CSV table of C-alpha atoms in Angstrom, one decimal:
chain,number,residue,atom,x,y,z
A,141,MET,CA,0.0,0.0,0.0
A,142,ALA,CA,1.4,3.3,-1.0
A,143,MET,CA,1.5,5.8,1.8
A,144,LYS,CA,1.2,9.3,0.4
A,145,HIS,CA,0.6,11.2,3.6
A,146,VAL,CA,3.4,10.8,6.2
A,147,ASP,CA,3.3,13.6,8.7
A,148,TRP,CA,6.8,13.1,10.1
A,149,ASN,CA,6.9,16.6,11.7
A,150,LYS,CA,4.3,15.3,14.2
A,151,GLU,CA,6.4,12.3,15.1
A,152,TYR,CA,8.6,14.0,17.7
A,153,PRO,CA,6.4,15.8,20.2
A,154,GLU,CA,8.1,17.8,23.0
A,155,VAL,CA,8.0,15.9,26.2
A,156,SER,CA,8.1,16.7,29.9
A,157,ASP,CA,10.9,15.6,32.2
A,158,LEU,CA,9.3,12.3,33.2
A,159,VAL,CA,7.5,11.5,30.0
A,160,HIS,CA,9.0,9.7,27.0
A,161,ARG,CA,6.2,9.7,24.5
A,162,SER,CA,6.0,7.0,21.9
A,163,VAL,CA,9.1,4.8,21.6
A,164,LEU,CA,8.5,2.9,18.3
A,165,ASP,CA,6.3,5.9,17.4
A,166,ALA,CA,7.8,5.5,15.0
A,167,LEU,CA,10.6,7.5,14.3
A,168,SER,CA,12.1,10.3,12.4
A,169,ALA,CA,11.5,10.5,8.7
A,170,LEU,CA,14.0,9.7,6.2
A,171,GLU,CA,12.4,9.5,2.9
A,172,GLU,CA,15.6,9.2,1.0
A,173,GLN,CA,16.4,5.8,-0.5
A,174,GLU,CA,20.1,5.6,0.5
A,175,VAL,CA,20.9,2.6,2.7
A,176,PRO,CA,21.2,2.8,5.6
A,177,ARG,CA,18.7,5.6,6.2
A,178,MET,CA,19.7,7.0,9.5
A,179,LYS,CA,19.4,10.1,11.6
A,180,LYS,CA,20.3,11.0,15.2
A,181,ALA,CA,17.3,11.7,17.3
A,182,PRO,CA,16.7,15.4,18.1
A,183,ARG,CA,17.5,16.4,21.6
A,184,LYS,CA,14.5,16.1,23.9
A,185,ARG,CA,12.3,14.8,21.1
A,186,ILE,CA,12.7,11.0,21.2
A,187,LEU,CA,9.4,9.2,20.6
A,188,LEU,CA,7.8,7.0,23.1
A,189,LEU,CA,5.8,4.0,23.6
A,190,ALA,CA,5.5,4.9,27.3
A,191,ALA,CA,3.5,7.2,29.4
A,192,ALA,CA,5.4,7.8,32.7
A,193,LEU,CA,9.1,7.4,33.0
A,194,ALA,CA,11.1,7.1,36.2
A,195,ALA,CA,14.8,7.4,36.9
A,196,LEU,CA,17.2,4.9,35.2
A,197,VAL,CA,19.2,2.7,37.5
A,198,GLY,CA,20.5,-0.1,35.2
A,199,THR,CA,19.6,-3.6,34.3
A,200,THR,CA,17.4,-5.8,36.5
A,201,ALA,CA,18.7,-9.1,37.5
A,202,ALA,CA,17.1,-12.2,36.0
A,203,ALA,CA,14.3,-13.1,38.3
A,204,THR,CA,12.9,-16.0,36.4
A,205,GLY,CA,14.4,-18.8,34.3
A,206,VAL,CA,12.7,-17.4,31.1
A,207,PHE,CA,13.4,-13.7,30.9
A,208,SER,CA,13.8,-10.5,32.9
A,209,TRP,CA,12.7,-7.1,31.5
A,210,ASN,CA,15.4,-4.4,31.5
A,211,GLU,CA,14.2,-1.7,33.9
A,212,ARG,CA,14.3,1.0,31.2
A,213,ALA,CA,12.5,-1.1,28.6
A,214,GLY,CA,9.9,-1.9,31.3
A,215,GLU,CA,9.4,1.8,31.9
A,216,VAL,CA,9.4,2.8,28.3
A,217,PHE,CA,6.8,0.1,27.4
A,218,GLU,CA,4.6,0.7,30.4
A,219,ALA,CA,2.9,-2.6,31.1
A,220,ASP,CA,1.8,-4.7,34.1
A,221,GLU,CA,3.6,-7.9,34.9
A,222,GLU,CA,0.9,-10.1,33.2
A,223,THR,CA,1.3,-8.2,29.9
A,224,ARG,CA,5.1,-8.3,30.1
A,225,ASN,CA,5.0,-12.1,30.6
A,226,GLU,CA,2.6,-12.4,27.6
A,227,LEU,CA,5.0,-10.4,25.4
A,228,THR,CA,7.9,-12.5,26.6
A,229,MET,CA,6.1,-15.8,26.0
A,230,ASN,CA,5.3,-14.9,22.3
A,231,GLN,CA,8.9,-13.7,22.0
A,232,MET,CA,8.0,-10.2,20.9
A,233,ALA,CA,10.2,-8.8,23.8
A,234,GLN,CA,13.6,-10.5,23.9
A,235,GLU,CA,16.6,-10.2,26.2
A,236,VAL,CA,19.7,-9.9,24.0
A,237,ALA,CA,22.6,-10.0,26.5
A,238,GLN,CA,25.4,-9.5,24.0
A,239,THR,CA,28.5,-7.5,25.2
A,240,VAL,CA,31.5,-6.3,23.2
A,241,THR,CA,34.5,-4.4,24.6
A,242,ASP,CA,37.1,-2.6,22.4
A,243,GLN,CA,39.4,0.3,23.0
A,244,GLY,CA,38.2,0.8,26.6
A,245,VAL,CA,34.5,1.1,25.6
A,246,THR,CA,32.0,-1.6,26.4
A,247,ILE,CA,28.7,-1.8,24.5
A,248,THR,CA,26.0,-4.2,25.6
A,249,ALA,CA,22.9,-5.1,23.6
A,250,ILE,CA,20.2,-5.4,26.3
A,251,GLN,CA,16.8,-5.8,24.8
A,252,THR,CA,14.8,-5.8,21.6
A,253,ILE,CA,11.0,-5.3,21.1
A,254,GLN,CA,9.1,-5.6,17.9
A,255,ASP,CA,5.7,-6.0,16.3
A,256,ARG,CA,4.6,-6.1,12.7
A,257,ASN,CA,5.2,-2.4,12.3
A,258,ARG,CA,7.8,-1.2,14.8
A,259,PHE,CA,11.1,-2.0,16.3
A,260,TYR,CA,13.1,-0.9,19.4
A,261,ALA,CA,16.6,-1.9,20.6
A,262,LEU,CA,18.2,-0.9,23.9
A,263,PHE,CA,22.0,-0.7,24.4
A,264,GLU,CA,24.2,0.4,27.3
A,265,VAL,CA,27.6,2.1,26.6
A,266,VAL,CA,30.3,2.2,29.3
A,267,MET,CA,33.6,4.0,29.1
A,268,GLU,CA,36.3,2.2,31.1
A,269,ASP,CA,37.7,5.5,32.5
A,270,PRO,CA,35.2,6.7,35.1
A,271,LYS,CA,36.4,10.3,34.6
A,272,GLN,CA,34.9,10.2,31.0
A,273,LYS,CA,31.4,11.5,30.9
A,274,ILE,CA,28.8,10.5,28.2
A,275,THR,CA,26.1,13.1,27.6
A,276,GLU,CA,23.0,13.0,25.6
A,277,ASP,CA,24.8,14.9,22.8
A,278,TYR,CA,27.4,12.2,22.3
A,279,SER,CA,26.8,9.9,19.4
A,280,LEU,CA,27.7,6.5,18.0
A,281,ASP,CA,28.7,5.8,14.4
A,282,TYR,CA,27.4,2.5,13.1
A,283,ASN,CA,26.1,0.7,10.0
A,284,VAL,CA,23.6,-2.1,9.7
A,285,ASP,CA,22.9,-4.9,7.3
A,286,PHE,CA,20.1,-7.4,7.1
A,287,GLY,CA,21.9,-10.5,6.0
A,288,GLY,CA,21.6,-9.8,2.3
A,289,ARG,CA,17.9,-8.8,2.5
A,290,ASP,CA,16.5,-5.4,1.8
A,291,ASP,CA,16.3,-2.8,4.5
A,292,PRO,CA,12.7,-3.2,5.9
A,293,PHE,CA,12.6,0.3,7.5
A,294,CYS,CA,11.1,3.5,6.1
A,295,ALA,CA,12.2,5.5,9.1
A,296,TRP,CA,15.1,5.0,11.4
A,297,THR,CA,16.5,7.0,14.3
A,298,TRP,CA,18.7,6.7,17.4
A,299,GLY,CA,20.3,8.6,20.2
A,300,PHE,CA,21.6,8.5,23.8
A,301,VAL,CA,18.9,9.1,26.4
A,302,SER,CA,18.4,12.7,27.7
A,303,GLY,CA,19.8,14.3,30.8
A,304,GLU,CA,16.3,14.2,32.3
A,305,GLU,CA,16.2,10.5,32.1
A,306,GLN,CA,19.7,9.5,33.1
A,307,GLU,CA,22.4,11.4,35.0
A,308,VAL,CA,25.7,12.1,33.2
A,309,SER,CA,28.4,9.6,34.0
A,310,ASN,CA,30.7,7.2,32.1
A,311,THR,CA,27.6,5.0,31.4
A,312,ARG,CA,24.6,5.8,29.2
A,313,TYR,CA,21.7,4.1,27.5
A,314,PHE,CA,21.6,4.2,23.7
A,315,GLU,CA,18.3,3.5,21.9
A,316,ILE,CA,17.4,2.7,18.3
A,317,TYR,CA,14.0,3.0,16.8
A,318,GLY,CA,12.6,1.8,13.5
A,319,THR,CA,9.3,2.0,11.6
A,320,LYS,CA,8.9,-0.7,8.9
A,321,LEU,CA,8.1,0.2,5.3
A,322,ARG,CA,5.6,-2.7,5.1
A,323,GLN,CA,4.0,-5.0,7.7
A,324,SER,CA,6.0,-8.1,8.4
A,325,GLU,CA,5.6,-11.1,10.6
A,326,GLU,CA,9.0,-12.5,9.8
A,327,ASN,CA,11.9,-12.5,12.2
A,328,LEU,CA,14.1,-9.5,11.8
A,329,ALA,CA,17.7,-10.5,11.4
A,330,MET,CA,20.0,-7.4,11.9
A,331,ASN,CA,23.8,-7.1,12.0
A,332,LEU,CA,24.8,-3.9,13.8
A,333,HIS,CA,28.3,-2.7,13.5
A,334,PHE,CA,29.3,0.2,15.8
A,335,THR,CA,32.5,1.9,14.6
A,336,ALA,CA,33.1,5.0,16.7
A,337,LEU,CA,32.0,7.0,19.8
A,338,ARG,CA,31.8,10.8,19.1
A,339,GLY,CA,31.8,13.6,21.6
A,340,GLU,CA,29.5,16.7,21.6
A,341,PRO,CA,29.4,18.6,18.3
A,342,GLU,CA,30.5,22.2,18.2
A,343,GLN,CA,27.4,23.0,16.1
A,344,LYS,CA,24.0,21.5,16.6
A,345,ALA,CA,23.7,20.1,13.1
A,346,GLY,CA,27.3,18.8,13.0
A,347,ASP,CA,29.1,15.7,14.1
A,348,GLY,CA,31.2,15.6,17.2
A,349,GLU,CA,34.9,14.7,17.2
A,350,ILE,CA,35.6,10.9,17.2
A,351,LEU,CA,36.8,10.0,20.7
A,352,VAL,CA,37.3,6.3,20.2
A,353,SER,CA,37.3,4.1,17.0
A,354,GLY,CA,36.8,0.4,17.3
A,355,THR,CA,34.7,-2.6,16.4
A,356,TRP,CA,31.5,-3.5,18.3
A,357,ASP,CA,29.4,-6.0,16.3
A,358,PHE,CA,26.0,-7.4,17.3
A,359,ALA,CA,23.8,-10.0,15.6
A,360,LEU,CA,20.1,-9.5,16.5
A,361,ASP,CA,17.3,-11.9,15.6
A,362,VAL,CA,14.0,-10.4,16.6
A,363,HIS,CA,10.6,-12.1,16.6
A,364,PRO,CA,7.5,-10.0,15.9
A,365,SER,CA,4.2,-10.3,17.8
A,366,ASN,CA,1.0,-11.2,15.9
A,367,MET,CA,-1.8,-8.8,15.4
A,368,VAL,CA,-5.5,-9.3,16.2
A,369,ASP,CA,-7.5,-8.5,13.1
A,370,HIS,CA,-11.1,-7.2,13.0
A,371,GLU,CA,-13.0,-7.1,9.7
A,372,LEU,CA,-15.8,-4.5,10.3
A,373,ASN,CA,-17.1,-3.0,7.1
A,374,LYS,CA,-19.6,-0.8,9.0
A,375,GLU,CA,-20.5,2.8,9.2
A,376,CYS,CA,-19.6,4.9,12.2
A,377,GLN,CA,-20.2,8.5,13.2
A,378,LEU,CA,-16.9,10.3,13.7
A,379,GLY,CA,-16.9,14.0,14.5
A,380,GLY,CA,-20.2,14.5,12.7
A,381,TYR,CA,-19.3,12.5,9.6
A,382,THR,CA,-20.5,9.1,8.5
A,383,VAL,CA,-17.4,7.0,7.7
A,384,GLN,CA,-17.2,3.3,6.9
A,385,VAL,CA,-14.6,1.6,8.9
A,386,LYS,CA,-13.4,-1.4,6.9
A,387,SER,CA,-11.0,-3.0,9.4
A,388,VAL,CA,-9.0,-2.6,12.6
A,389,ALA,CA,-5.8,-4.5,13.5
A,390,LEU,CA,-4.1,-4.3,16.9
A,391,SER,CA,-0.9,-5.5,18.5
A,392,PRO,CA,0.5,-4.6,21.9
A,393,LEU,CA,2.4,-1.7,20.3
A,394,SER,CA,0.4,-0.4,17.4
A,395,MET,CA,-2.9,-0.2,15.6
A,396,ILE,CA,-4.0,-0.1,12.0
A,397,ILE,CA,-7.3,1.4,11.0
A,398,VAL,CA,-8.6,1.2,7.4
A,399,TYR,CA,-11.4,3.6,6.3
A,400,ASP,CA,-13.4,3.8,3.1
A,401,GLY,CA,-11.5,6.0,0.7
A,402,LYS,CA,-14.5,7.7,-0.8
A,403,ASP,CA,-15.8,8.7,2.6
A,404,VAL,CA,-12.4,10.2,3.5
A,405,ARG,CA,-12.3,12.1,0.2
A,406,ALA,CA,-15.8,13.5,1.0
A,407,MET,CA,-14.6,14.7,4.4
A,408,GLU,CA,-11.5,16.3,2.8
A,409,ALA,CA,-13.7,18.2,0.3
A,410,ASP,CA,-16.1,19.4,3.0
A,411,GLN,CA,-13.2,20.8,5.0
A,412,LYS,CA,-11.4,22.2,1.9
A,413,ILE,CA,-8.1,20.6,2.7
A,414,CYS,CA,-5.6,18.4,0.8
A,415,LEU,CA,-4.5,15.2,2.3
A,416,ASP,CA,-2.0,14.6,-0.4
A,417,GLN,CA,-0.2,17.8,0.8
A,418,LEU,CA,0.0,16.6,4.4
A,419,ASP,CA,-3.2,18.2,5.7
A,420,GLU,CA,-5.0,16.2,8.4
A,421,LEU,CA,-8.4,15.0,9.3
A,422,ARG,CA,-8.3,14.8,13.1
A,423,GLU,CA,-11.7,13.2,13.2
A,424,LEU,CA,-10.0,10.0,11.9
A,425,TYR,CA,-7.5,9.9,14.7
A,426,PRO,CA,-8.3,7.7,17.8
A,427,THR,CA,-7.8,8.9,21.4
A,428,GLY,CA,-7.4,5.5,23.0
A,429,VAL,CA,-9.0,2.0,23.3
A,430,GLY,CA,-11.5,0.4,25.7
A,431,TYR,CA,-11.4,-3.1,27.1
A,432,ALA,CA,-14.4,-5.5,27.4
A,433,ASP,CA,-14.3,-5.1,31.2
A,434,GLY,CA,-14.8,-1.3,30.9
A,435,THR,CA,-11.1,-0.3,31.4
A,436,ARG,CA,-10.1,2.7,29.2
A,437,VAL,CA,-6.6,3.2,27.9
A,438,ASP,CA,-6.6,7.0,27.1
A,439,GLU,CA,-3.9,8.2,24.7
A,440,GLU,CA,-5.1,11.7,24.0
A,441,LEU,CA,-4.9,12.3,20.2
A,442,MET,CA,-3.0,9.5,18.5
A,443,ILE,CA,-0.8,11.0,15.7
A,444,PRO,CA,-0.3,8.4,12.9
A,445,LEU,CA,3.2,7.2,12.0
A,446,SER,CA,1.9,7.0,8.5
A,447,GLU,CA,-1.4,7.4,6.6
A,448,GLY,CA,-2.5,7.4,3.0
A,449,PHE,CA,-4.8,6.2,0.2
A,450,GLY,CA,-4.4,2.7,-1.2
A,451,ASP,CA,-6.1,0.3,-3.6
A,452,GLY,CA,-6.8,3.0,-6.2
A,453,GLU,CA,-8.1,5.2,-3.4
A,454,GLU,CA,-10.7,2.6,-2.3
A,455,THR,CA,-9.2,2.7,1.2
A,456,TYR,CA,-7.4,5.1,3.6
A,457,GLU,CA,-5.1,3.5,6.1
A,458,LEU,CA,-3.6,4.8,9.3
A,459,LEU,CA,-0.7,3.2,11.3
A,460,LEU,CA,-0.8,4.4,14.9
A,461,PRO,CA,1.5,3.9,17.9
A,462,PHE,CA,0.2,3.1,21.4
A,463,GLY,CA,1.7,5.1,24.3
A,464,LYS,CA,1.4,2.1,26.5
A,465,VAL,CA,1.5,-1.6,25.8
A,466,VAL,CA,-2.1,-2.9,25.5
A,467,ASP,CA,-3.7,-6.3,25.5
A,468,PRO,CA,-5.2,-6.6,21.9
A,469,ASP,CA,-7.3,-9.6,22.8
A,470,GLN,CA,-9.2,-7.5,25.4
A,471,VAL,CA,-9.9,-4.4,23.2
A,472,ASP,CA,-13.5,-4.1,22.1
A,473,THR,CA,-13.7,-0.4,21.5
A,474,ILE,CA,-11.6,2.2,19.7
A,475,LEU,CA,-12.1,5.6,21.4
A,476,MET,CA,-12.5,8.5,18.9
A,477,GLY,CA,-12.9,11.5,21.2
A,478,GLU,CA,-16.6,11.6,22.0
A,479,ASP,CA,-17.4,8.9,19.5
A,480,VAL,CA,-16.4,5.2,19.4
A,481,ILE,CA,-15.7,2.4,16.9
A,482,GLN,CA,-17.2,-0.8,18.3
A,483,LEU,CA,-15.3,-3.9,17.4
């Protein structure tokens, strides 16, 4: 499906000190076709898949024989213990535990999380000299290959965590985020090759001086979670408009809503906007989900990672990130402001 409307400028909302909004939210836009398509995450604008974020204090010890969530990943992907265990059992969340040391710098791959649409990887970087301090404006040079397969990502970003989230020391978390070009239920095989640690740049848009060059290689094999699909093909009232909702698909990390393309074009004409020029129809954007037991997971206005017409404009599809991990099997309602889509 060709996505004509990708509002990347809305992907990196400003966040408060304790809020890391939308981790696999996808991620900064790189529409160029060069491989790899990469960009350092803007300061204080890293996306979330979390709601509240507490202080970082390192990696939790393995408490079970199966898997232990890293503390940061557990905070970023806010979820209760039952949901975490479910993600672990279907292997969507995986503990990596790969460590490489070179030139006095140790990089550890801690955790990966993936669904059909999004990807997150957590690393920890430690400089052997405790007098060395890694700030959020440091950066890592790296390249990535996919074992001879095409790059599956349409957007790709990374960065050290901010000063609000981790105190400055010789240790710092490094995060990588990806949004896939197409939905995929295949394992994601990635070979990451870190080549240098850079210091703070003299200019905001520039690269810092290389402090250490070395070789830190990691092989990741990430299993995606399945999505729960709902074929609806029913008319709903959304913001005063009658719109046919063709389908909804949910995973713990993201949601896909497919609307009737003709209905969306009618809304566009009524509001005198142009979706092909990155205008928006906020009436189509959810504000959360509801569970069968009455629980609500409120997200405020969910800004899509991508949206656009497909199938000869027969459909209009939105890919949306959740700010918290949800249980897709329990969702029976999509919240649309004052309106709802009943599944």
